[in-house]
PDB file of C-alpha atoms in Angstrom:
ATOM      1  CA  UNK A   1       0.000   0.000   0.000  1.00 46.00           C
ATOM      2  CA  UNK A   2       1.490   3.314  -1.027  1.00 51.00           C
ATOM      3  CA  UNK A   3       1.638   6.299   1.281  1.00 59.00           C
ATOM      4  CA  UNK A   4      -0.803   9.199   0.807  1.00 58.00           C
ATOM      5  CA  UNK A   5       0.128  11.615  -1.921  1.00 62.00           C
ATOM      6  CA  UNK A   6       0.566  15.108  -0.509  1.00 65.00           C
ATOM      7  CA  UNK A   7       0.094  16.856  -3.812  1.00 61.00           C
ATOM      8  CA  UNK A   8      -3.459  15.444  -4.038  1.00 59.00           C
ATOM      9  CA  UNK A   9      -4.489  16.713  -0.600  1.00 62.00           C
ATOM     10  CA  UNK A  10      -5.461  20.226  -1.710  1.00 66.00           C
ATOM     11  CA  UNK A  11      -7.641  19.196  -4.676  1.00 61.00           C
ATOM     12  CA  UNK A  12      -9.321  16.507  -2.585  1.00 60.00           C
ATOM     13  CA  UNK A  13     -10.099  18.985   0.192  1.00 63.00           C
ATOM     14  CA  UNK A  14     -11.239  21.556  -2.333  1.00 64.00           C
ATOM     15  CA  UNK A  15     -13.699  18.980  -3.766  1.00 56.00           C
ATOM     16  CA  UNK A  16     -14.697  17.277  -0.525  1.00 59.00           C
ATOM     17  CA  UNK A  17     -15.283  20.202   1.845  1.00 64.00           C
ATOM     18  CA  UNK A  18     -18.202  21.679  -0.149  1.00 64.00           C
ATOM     19  CA  UNK A  19     -19.828  18.245  -0.275  1.00 55.00           C
ATOM     20  CA  UNK A  20     -19.416  17.841   3.477  1.00 61.00           C
ATOM     21  CA  UNK A  21     -20.845  21.300   4.022  1.00 63.00           C
ATOM     22  CA  UNK A  22     -23.826  20.504   1.858  1.00 59.00           C
ATOM     23  CA  UNK A  23     -24.611  17.472   4.036  1.00 58.00           C
ATOM     24  CA  UNK A  24     -24.760  19.523   7.243  1.00 65.00           C
ATOM     25  CA  UNK A  25     -28.336  20.833   6.719  1.00 65.00           C
ATOM     26  CA  UNK A  26     -29.580  17.297   6.034  1.00 57.00           C
ATOM     27  CA  UNK A  27     -27.880  15.946   9.163  1.00 61.00           C
ATOM     28  CA  UNK A  28     -29.308  18.783  11.258  1.00 61.00           C
ATOM     29  CA  UNK A  29     -32.754  18.157   9.845  1.00 59.00           C
ATOM     30  CA  UNK A  30     -32.583  14.462  10.693  1.00 56.00           C
ATOM     31  CA  UNK A  31     -31.159  15.082  14.155  1.00 64.00           C
ATOM     32  CA  UNK A  32     -32.856  18.349  15.120  1.00 67.00           C
ATOM     33  CA  UNK A  33     -35.407  16.577  17.282  1.00 69.00           C
ATOM     34  CA  UNK A  34     -32.668  14.747  19.203  1.00 68.00           C
ATOM     35  CA  UNK A  35     -30.656  17.969  19.594  1.00 72.00           C
ATOM     36  CA  UNK A  36     -33.664  19.689  21.146  1.00 73.00           C
ATOM     37  CA  UNK A  37     -34.538  16.739  23.376  1.00 72.00           C
ATOM     38  CA  UNK A  38     -30.909  16.485  24.538  1.00 72.00           C
ATOM     39  CA  UNK A  39     -31.027  20.129  25.555  1.00 76.00           C
ATOM     40  CA  UNK A  40     -34.009  19.657  27.880  1.00 74.00           C
ATOM     41  CA  UNK A  41     -34.061  16.010  28.984  1.00 75.00           C
ATOM     42  CA  UNK A  42     -31.544  13.621  30.622  1.00 77.00           C
ATOM     43  CA  UNK A  43     -29.352  11.495  28.375  1.00 72.00           C
ATOM     44  CA  UNK A  44     -31.210   8.325  29.427  1.00 68.00           C
ATOM     45  CA  UNK A  45     -34.510   9.601  28.002  1.00 69.00           C
ATOM     46  CA  UNK A  46     -32.711  10.838  24.896  1.00 65.00           C
ATOM     47  CA  UNK A  47     -31.354   7.319  24.394  1.00 67.00           C
ATOM     48  CA  UNK A  48     -34.822   5.795  24.658  1.00 64.00           C
ATOM     49  CA  UNK A  49     -36.114   8.272  22.080  1.00 64.00           C
ATOM     50  CA  UNK A  50     -33.231   7.601  19.697  1.00 62.00           C
ATOM     51  CA  UNK A  51     -33.837   3.850  19.852  1.00 57.00           C
ATOM     52  CA  UNK A  52     -37.563   4.334  19.270  1.00 58.00           C
ATOM     53  CA  UNK A  53     -37.174   6.490  16.159  1.00 53.00           C
ATOM     54  CA  UNK A  54     -34.452   4.301  14.708  1.00 52.00           C
ATOM     55  CA  UNK A  55     -36.938   1.586  13.811  1.00 49.00           C
ATOM     56  CA  UNK A  56     -36.733   1.237  10.073  1.00 46.00           C
ATOM     57  CA  UNK A  57     -40.414   0.445   9.691  1.00 48.00           C
ATOM     58  CA  UNK A  58     -43.605  -0.019  11.601  1.00 53.00           C
ATOM     59  CA  UNK A  59     -47.105  -1.183  10.824  1.00 54.00           C
ATOM     60  CA  UNK A  60     -50.239   0.084  12.515  1.00 56.00           C
ATOM     61  CA  UNK A  61     -53.797  -1.163  12.348  1.00 52.00           C
ATOM     62  CA  UNK A  62     -56.487   1.404  11.811  1.00 52.00           C
ATOM     63  CA  UNK A  63     -59.761   1.073  13.753  1.00 58.00           C
ATOM     64  CA  UNK A  64     -62.117  -1.836  12.984  1.00 64.00           C
ATOM     65  CA  UNK A  65     -59.665  -4.373  14.361  1.00 60.00           C
ATOM     66  CA  UNK A  66     -59.571  -6.335  17.612  1.00 68.00           C
ATOM     67  CA  UNK A  67     -56.214  -7.946  18.145  1.00 70.00           C
ATOM     68  CA  UNK A  68     -55.331  -9.546  14.833  1.00 86.00           C
ATOM     69  CA  UNK A  69     -58.968 -10.007  13.791  1.00 90.00           C
ATOM     70  CA  UNK A  70     -59.958  -7.379  11.210  1.00 91.00           C
ATOM     71  CA  UNK A  71     -63.146  -6.258   9.515  1.00 89.00           C
ATOM     72  CA  UNK A  72     -63.329  -5.247   5.870  1.00 90.00           C
ATOM     73  CA  UNK A  73     -63.268  -1.577   6.959  1.00 88.00           C
ATOM     74  CA  UNK A  74     -59.806  -1.948   8.527  1.00 89.00           C
ATOM     75  CA  UNK A  75     -56.509  -1.187   6.830  1.00 91.00           C
ATOM     76  CA  UNK A  76     -52.791  -1.369   7.521  1.00 93.00           C
ATOM     77  CA  UNK A  77     -50.879   1.899   7.840  1.00 92.00           C
ATOM     78  CA  UNK A  78     -47.201   1.291   7.159  1.00 92.00           C
ATOM     79  CA  UNK A  79     -44.507   3.885   7.854  1.00 91.00           C
ATOM     80  CA  UNK A  80     -40.757   3.650   7.387  1.00 92.00           C
ATOM     81  CA  UNK A  81     -37.829   5.876   8.352  1.00 90.00           C
ATOM     82  CA  UNK A  82     -34.171   5.927   7.365  1.00 88.00           C
ATOM     83  CA  UNK A  83     -31.666   8.101   9.247  1.00 87.00           C
ATOM     84  CA  UNK A  84     -29.137   8.439   6.399  1.00 88.00           C
ATOM     85  CA  UNK A  85     -30.042   8.382   2.711  1.00 89.00           C
ATOM     86  CA  UNK A  86     -33.797   8.250   3.380  1.00 91.00           C
ATOM     87  CA  UNK A  87     -36.566   5.907   2.324  1.00 92.00           C
ATOM     88  CA  UNK A  88     -37.042   5.440  -1.411  1.00 93.00           C
ATOM     89  CA  UNK A  89     -40.086   3.163  -1.327  1.00 94.00           C
ATOM     90  CA  UNK A  90     -42.138   0.809   0.839  1.00 95.00           C
ATOM     91  CA  UNK A  91     -43.541  -2.410  -0.624  1.00 95.00           C
ATOM     92  CA  UNK A  92     -46.163  -4.800   0.730  1.00 96.00           C
ATOM     93  CA  UNK A  93     -48.185  -7.834  -0.265  1.00 96.00           C
ATOM     94  CA  UNK A  94     -50.930 -10.096   1.084  1.00 96.00           C
ATOM     95  CA  UNK A  95     -50.290 -13.822   1.308  1.00 95.00           C
ATOM     96  CA  UNK A  96     -48.366 -14.960  -1.812  1.00 93.00           C
ATOM     97  CA  UNK A  97     -49.241 -12.038  -4.036  1.00 95.00           C
ATOM     98  CA  UNK A  98     -46.531  -9.961  -5.714  1.00 95.00           C
ATOM     99  CA  UNK A  99     -45.016  -7.091  -3.741  1.00 96.00           C
ATOM    100  CA  UNK A 100     -46.358  -3.680  -4.759  1.00 95.00           C
ATOM    101  CA  UNK A 101     -45.550  -0.110  -3.672  1.00 95.00           C
ATOM    102  CA  UNK A 102     -47.570   1.156  -0.712  1.00 93.00           C
ATOM    103  CA  UNK A 103     -49.630   4.214  -1.620  1.00 90.00           C
ATOM    104  CA  UNK A 104     -50.178   6.903   1.032  1.00 89.00           C
ATOM    105  CA  UNK A 105     -48.787   4.566   3.725  1.00 89.00           C
ATOM    106  CA  UNK A 106     -52.038   2.588   3.632  1.00 91.00           C
ATOM    107  CA  UNK A 107     -53.001  -0.928   2.526  1.00 94.00           C
ATOM    108  CA  UNK A 108     -56.666  -1.981   2.499  1.00 93.00           C
ATOM    109  CA  UNK A 109     -57.937  -5.493   3.269  1.00 94.00           C
ATOM    110  CA  UNK A 110     -61.388  -4.922   1.760  1.00 92.00           C
ATOM    111  CA  UNK A 111     -60.856  -7.233  -1.236  1.00 93.00           C
ATOM    112  CA  UNK A 112     -59.552 -10.234   0.706  1.00 95.00           C
ATOM    113  CA  UNK A 113     -61.752 -13.276   1.391  1.00 94.00           C
ATOM    114  CA  UNK A 114     -62.788 -14.312   4.881  1.00 93.00           C
ATOM    115  CA  UNK A 115     -60.166 -16.265   6.820  1.00 93.00           C
ATOM    116  CA  UNK A 116     -56.469 -16.365   7.756  1.00 93.00           C
ATOM    117  CA  UNK A 117     -54.024 -14.079   5.919  1.00 96.00           C
ATOM    118  CA  UNK A 118     -50.565 -12.542   6.143  1.00 95.00           C
ATOM    119  CA  UNK A 119     -49.211  -9.157   5.143  1.00 95.00           C
ATOM    120  CA  UNK A 120     -45.502  -8.819   4.336  1.00 96.00           C
ATOM    121  CA  UNK A 121     -43.784  -5.454   3.971  1.00 95.00           C
ATOM    122  CA  UNK A 122     -40.301  -3.924   3.694  1.00 95.00           C
ATOM    123  CA  UNK A 123     -38.570  -0.678   2.722  1.00 95.00           C
ATOM    124  CA  UNK A 124     -35.773   0.276   0.307  1.00 94.00           C
ATOM    125  CA  UNK A 125     -33.592   3.326   0.915  1.00 93.00           C
ATOM    126  CA  UNK A 126     -32.127   5.697  -1.683  1.00 93.00           C
ATOM    127  CA  UNK A 127     -28.928   3.663  -2.063  1.00 92.00           C
ATOM    128  CA  UNK A 128     -30.824   0.399  -2.693  1.00 91.00           C
ATOM    129  CA  UNK A 129     -30.469  -1.123   0.785  1.00 92.00           C
ATOM    130  CA  UNK A 130     -33.332  -3.618   1.215  1.00 92.00           C
ATOM    131  CA  UNK A 131     -34.903  -4.234   4.596  1.00 92.00           C
ATOM    132  CA  UNK A 132     -35.661  -7.811   5.661  1.00 92.00           C
ATOM    133  CA  UNK A 133     -39.427  -8.281   5.096  1.00 93.00           C
ATOM    134  CA  UNK A 134     -41.730  -8.220   8.124  1.00 94.00           C
ATOM    135  CA  UNK A 135     -44.692 -10.602   8.299  1.00 94.00           C
ATOM    136  CA  UNK A 136     -47.934 -10.055  10.241  1.00 93.00           C
ATOM    137  CA  UNK A 137     -50.564 -12.782  10.575  1.00 93.00           C
ATOM    138  CA  UNK A 138     -54.213 -11.760  10.847  1.00 93.00           C
ATOM    139  CA  UNK A 139     -57.762 -13.031  10.374  1.00 94.00           C
ATOM    140  CA  UNK A 140     -60.251 -11.186   8.172  1.00 94.00           C
ATOM    141  CA  UNK A 141     -63.765 -11.566   9.550  1.00 94.00           C
ATOM    142  CA  UNK A 142     -66.394 -10.924   6.896  1.00 93.00           C
ATOM    143  CA  UNK A 143     -69.156 -13.047   8.407  1.00 93.00           C
ATOM    144  CA  UNK A 144     -71.910 -11.456  10.522  1.00 94.00           C
ATOM    145  CA  UNK A 145     -73.512 -13.285  13.448  1.00 96.00           C
ATOM    146  CA  UNK A 146     -76.280 -15.829  12.928  1.00 97.00           C
ATOM    147  CA  UNK A 147     -79.421 -14.673  14.757  1.00 97.00           C
ATOM    148  CA  UNK A 148     -82.497 -16.765  15.594  1.00 97.00           C
ATOM    149  CA  UNK A 149     -85.904 -16.178  17.167  1.00 97.00           C
ATOM    150  CA  UNK A 150     -88.044 -18.423  19.362  1.00 96.00           C
ATOM    151  CA  UNK A 151     -91.620 -18.057  20.585  1.00 96.00           C
ATOM    152  CA  UNK A 152     -91.963 -18.980  24.251  1.00 96.00           C
ATOM    153  CA  UNK A 153     -95.418 -19.865  25.528  1.00 95.00           C
ATOM    154  CA  UNK A 154     -98.645 -19.778  23.535  1.00 94.00           C
ATOM    155  CA  UNK A 155     -98.034 -20.701  19.894  1.00 95.00           C
ATOM    156  CA  UNK A 156    -100.030 -22.411  17.186  1.00 93.00           C
ATOM    157  CA  UNK A 157     -98.531 -23.046  13.745  1.00 93.00           C
ATOM    158  CA  UNK A 158    -101.411 -23.329  11.330  1.00 89.00           C
ATOM    159  CA  UNK A 159    -101.034 -25.926   8.558  1.00 89.00           C
ATOM    160  CA  UNK A 160    -101.788 -23.233   6.000  1.00 85.00           C
ATOM    161  CA  UNK A 161     -99.008 -20.950   7.237  1.00 83.00           C
ATOM    162  CA  UNK A 162     -99.989 -18.358   9.876  1.00 88.00           C
ATOM    163  CA  UNK A 163     -98.215 -18.358  13.245  1.00 94.00           C
ATOM    164  CA  UNK A 164    -100.763 -17.566  15.978  1.00 95.00           C
ATOM    165  CA  UNK A 165     -99.665 -16.086  19.294  1.00 96.00           C
ATOM    166  CA  UNK A 166    -101.388 -14.619  22.332  1.00 95.00           C
ATOM    167  CA  UNK A 167    -100.692 -11.629  24.612  1.00 93.00           C
ATOM    168  CA  UNK A 168     -98.900 -14.097  26.891  1.00 95.00           C
ATOM    169  CA  UNK A 169     -96.437 -15.195  24.199  1.00 95.00           C
ATOM    170  CA  UNK A 170     -92.823 -14.074  24.563  1.00 96.00           C
ATOM    171  CA  UNK A 171     -90.048 -13.735  21.983  1.00 97.00           C
ATOM    172  CA  UNK A 172     -86.498 -14.887  22.700  1.00 97.00           C
ATOM    173  CA  UNK A 173     -83.645 -13.800  20.386  1.00 97.00           C
ATOM    174  CA  UNK A 174     -80.220 -15.469  20.291  1.00 97.00           C
ATOM    175  CA  UNK A 175     -77.110 -14.925  18.155  1.00 97.00           C
ATOM    176  CA  UNK A 176     -73.786 -16.688  17.622  1.00 96.00           C
ATOM    177  CA  UNK A 177     -70.639 -15.480  15.858  1.00 94.00           C
ATOM    178  CA  UNK A 178     -67.980 -17.613  14.205  1.00 88.00           C
ATOM    179  CA  UNK A 179     -64.937 -15.619  15.365  1.00 88.00           C
ATOM    180  CA  UNK A 180     -64.969 -12.367  17.312  1.00 89.00           C
ATOM    181  CA  UNK A 181     -68.178 -12.597  19.337  1.00 91.00           C
ATOM    182  CA  UNK A 182     -71.584 -10.918  19.330  1.00 95.00           C
ATOM    183  CA  UNK A 183     -71.782  -7.234  20.215  1.00 94.00           C
ATOM    184  CA  UNK A 184     -75.558  -7.054  20.434  1.00 96.00           C
ATOM    185  CA  UNK A 185     -79.000  -7.819  19.013  1.00 97.00           C
ATOM    186  CA  UNK A 186     -81.574  -5.223  17.979  1.00 97.00           C
ATOM    187  CA  UNK A 187     -85.207  -5.593  16.975  1.00 97.00           C
ATOM    188  CA  UNK A 188     -88.130  -3.503  15.793  1.00 96.00           C
ATOM    189  CA  UNK A 189     -91.846  -3.734  15.208  1.00 92.00           C
ATOM    190  CA  UNK A 190     -93.346  -2.249  12.083  1.00 82.00           C
ATOM    191  CA  UNK A 191     -92.655   1.492  11.672  1.00 81.00           C
ATOM    192  CA  UNK A 192     -90.823   1.601  15.019  1.00 89.00           C
ATOM    193  CA  UNK A 193     -87.098   2.309  15.561  1.00 93.00           C
ATOM    194  CA  UNK A 194     -84.715  -0.544  16.340  1.00 95.00           C
ATOM    195  CA  UNK A 195     -84.047  -1.108  20.032  1.00 95.00           C
ATOM    196  CA  UNK A 196     -81.528  -3.228  21.905  1.00 96.00           C
ATOM    197  CA  UNK A 197     -82.509  -6.735  22.963  1.00 96.00           C
ATOM    198  CA  UNK A 198     -81.816  -7.763  26.531  1.00 94.00           C
ATOM    199  CA  UNK A 199     -84.254 -10.493  27.535  1.00 96.00           C
ATOM    200  CA  UNK A 200     -87.425 -12.209  26.235  1.00 96.00           C
ATOM    201  CA  UNK A 201     -90.256  -9.740  25.683  1.00 96.00           C
ATOM    202  CA  UNK A 202     -94.019  -9.798  25.175  1.00 94.00           C
ATOM    203  CA  UNK A 203     -95.458  -8.904  21.782  1.00 92.00           C
ATOM    204  CA  UNK A 204     -97.743  -5.862  21.489  1.00 91.00           C
ATOM    205  CA  UNK A 205    -101.352  -6.750  22.230  1.00 90.00           C
ATOM    206  CA  UNK A 206    -102.683  -5.609  18.861  1.00 91.00           C
ATOM    207  CA  UNK A 207    -105.014  -8.007  17.113  1.00 93.00           C
ATOM    208  CA  UNK A 208    -104.178  -9.203  13.621  1.00 93.00           C
ATOM    209  CA  UNK A 209    -101.179  -9.926  11.420  1.00 93.00           C
ATOM    210  CA  UNK A 210     -97.855  -8.238  12.215  1.00 94.00           C
ATOM    211  CA  UNK A 211     -94.149  -8.878  11.957  1.00 95.00           C
ATOM    212  CA  UNK A 212     -91.034  -8.575  14.098  1.00 96.00           C
ATOM    213  CA  UNK A 213     -87.685  -7.668  12.485  1.00 97.00           C
ATOM    214  CA  UNK A 214     -84.351  -8.366  14.138  1.00 97.00           C
ATOM    215  CA  UNK A 215     -80.613  -8.426  13.440  1.00 97.00           C
ATOM    216  CA  UNK A 216     -77.283  -8.977  15.229  1.00 97.00           C
ATOM    217  CA  UNK A 217     -73.905  -7.220  15.101  1.00 96.00           C
ATOM    218  CA  UNK A 218     -70.498  -8.647  16.016  1.00 94.00           C
ATOM    219  CA  UNK A 219     -67.700  -6.782  17.835  1.00 91.00           C
ATOM    220  CA  UNK A 220     -66.199  -5.619  14.528  1.00 90.00           C
ATOM    221  CA  UNK A 221     -69.414  -4.112  13.234  1.00 90.00           C
ATOM    222  CA  UNK A 222     -70.440  -6.913  10.852  1.00 93.00           C
ATOM    223  CA  UNK A 223     -74.236  -6.859  10.883  1.00 95.00           C
ATOM    224  CA  UNK A 224     -76.541  -9.642   9.757  1.00 96.00           C
ATOM    225  CA  UNK A 225     -79.335  -9.168   7.263  1.00 96.00           C
ATOM    226  CA  UNK A 226     -82.653  -8.275   8.835  1.00 96.00           C
ATOM    227  CA  UNK A 227     -84.645 -11.403   9.698  1.00 97.00           C
ATOM    228  CA  UNK A 228     -88.441 -11.320   9.837  1.00 96.00           C
ATOM    229  CA  UNK A 229     -90.798 -13.185  12.165  1.00 96.00           C
ATOM    230  CA  UNK A 230     -94.401 -12.872  10.892  1.00 95.00           C
ATOM    231  CA  UNK A 231     -97.167 -13.639  13.365  1.00 96.00           C
ATOM    232  CA  UNK A 232    -100.867 -13.144  13.993  1.00 95.00           C
ATOM    233  CA  UNK A 233    -101.959 -11.882  17.400  1.00 95.00           C
ATOM    234  CA  UNK A 234    -105.154 -13.656  18.519  1.00 94.00           C
ATOM    235  CA  UNK A 235    -106.975 -11.628  21.185  1.00 92.00           C
ATOM    236  CA  UNK A 236    -110.403 -13.197  20.658  1.00 90.00           C
ATOM    237  CA  UNK A 237    -111.673 -15.859  23.077  1.00 88.00           C
ATOM    238  CA  UNK A 238    -113.848 -18.704  21.748  1.00 90.00           C
ATOM    239  CA  UNK A 239    -117.634 -18.175  21.777  1.00 89.00           C
ATOM    240  CA  UNK A 240    -119.588 -21.288  22.822  1.00 91.00           C
ATOM    241  CA  UNK A 241    -123.320 -21.937  22.513  1.00 87.00           C
ATOM    242  CA  UNK A 242    -125.680 -24.922  22.635  1.00 81.00           C
ATOM    243  CA  UNK A 243    -128.964 -26.177  21.221  1.00 82.00           C
ATOM    244  CA  UNK A 244    -131.150 -29.151  22.064  1.00 80.00           C
ATOM    245  CA  UNK A 245    -131.759 -31.761  19.407  1.00 83.00           C
ATOM    246  CA  UNK A 246    -134.844 -33.957  19.846  1.00 80.00           C
ATOM    247  CA  UNK A 247    -138.043 -33.775  21.971  1.00 82.00           C
ATOM    248  CA  UNK A 248    -137.903 -31.258  24.823  1.00 75.00           C
ATOM    249  CA  UNK A 249    -140.171 -29.179  27.043  1.00 74.00           C
ATOM    250  CA  UNK A 250    -139.286 -25.815  28.580  1.00 80.00           C
ATOM    251  CA  UNK A 251    -141.080 -24.458  31.639  1.00 78.00           C
ATOM    252  CA  UNK A 252    -139.708 -21.182  32.799  1.00 78.00           C
ATOM    253  CA  UNK A 253    -135.998 -21.814  33.346  1.00 76.00           C
ATOM    254  CA  UNK A 254    -136.325 -25.582  33.351  1.00 78.00           C
ATOM    255  CA  UNK A 255    -135.866 -27.754  30.266  1.00 77.00           C
ATOM    256  CA  UNK A 256    -137.197 -31.276  30.143  1.00 73.00           C
ATOM    257  CA  UNK A 257    -135.908 -33.814  27.647  1.00 77.00           C
ATOM    258  CA  UNK A 258    -136.572 -37.496  27.033  1.00 72.00           C
TER     259      UNK A 258
END
């Protein structure tokens, strides 16, 4: 190895010093936050901050997610930082799809089918350094709860279709969810607002045909289609009478028959 050439020192300095000076504003911009924090906080807290912001990438779940169970309204928000040359691009993919650039730091899950999935993501800086891909496992829950109704007490199912109930009949609603759990059940009578279901209730004592509508929502906001329970409220008691067939004789309130 040859010794440094002294006659090259001046031209190298003349070329290199302006470049070094040009990098100072960028370094200050990248480190300004740490300079300010170091001026007001102890070195220990500055160290914690420096470690936190040195993460090359992070992924955040928007609302509509509980743990790693997501609804179709959720999305991934992916951010990346690079302390030197800066981030050139961030790429992501679902499952075994091809990697694609992340637009506006956001990746939607709305087009994925129900079930288990993965999202992989990584960043590339301005000098082509590739980050090792990160992988997050999650479950996309598209399915709403299954809700059922049951008549407790007086009930007659007519062979020709109508469901007859009485003012003593009660309605019980139940719902089950395949993954995240049921948030609640709501119901309504015709032209009435939906209200929350808590326990079995008595139907309105209004004679004639009517219907009850009900639905259930899971903890991610997936809501079932409205189910309908048609019924006919029977408020009329039977009317019974008699007549005598054959020879008879009535005297005042007495009736004689043979």
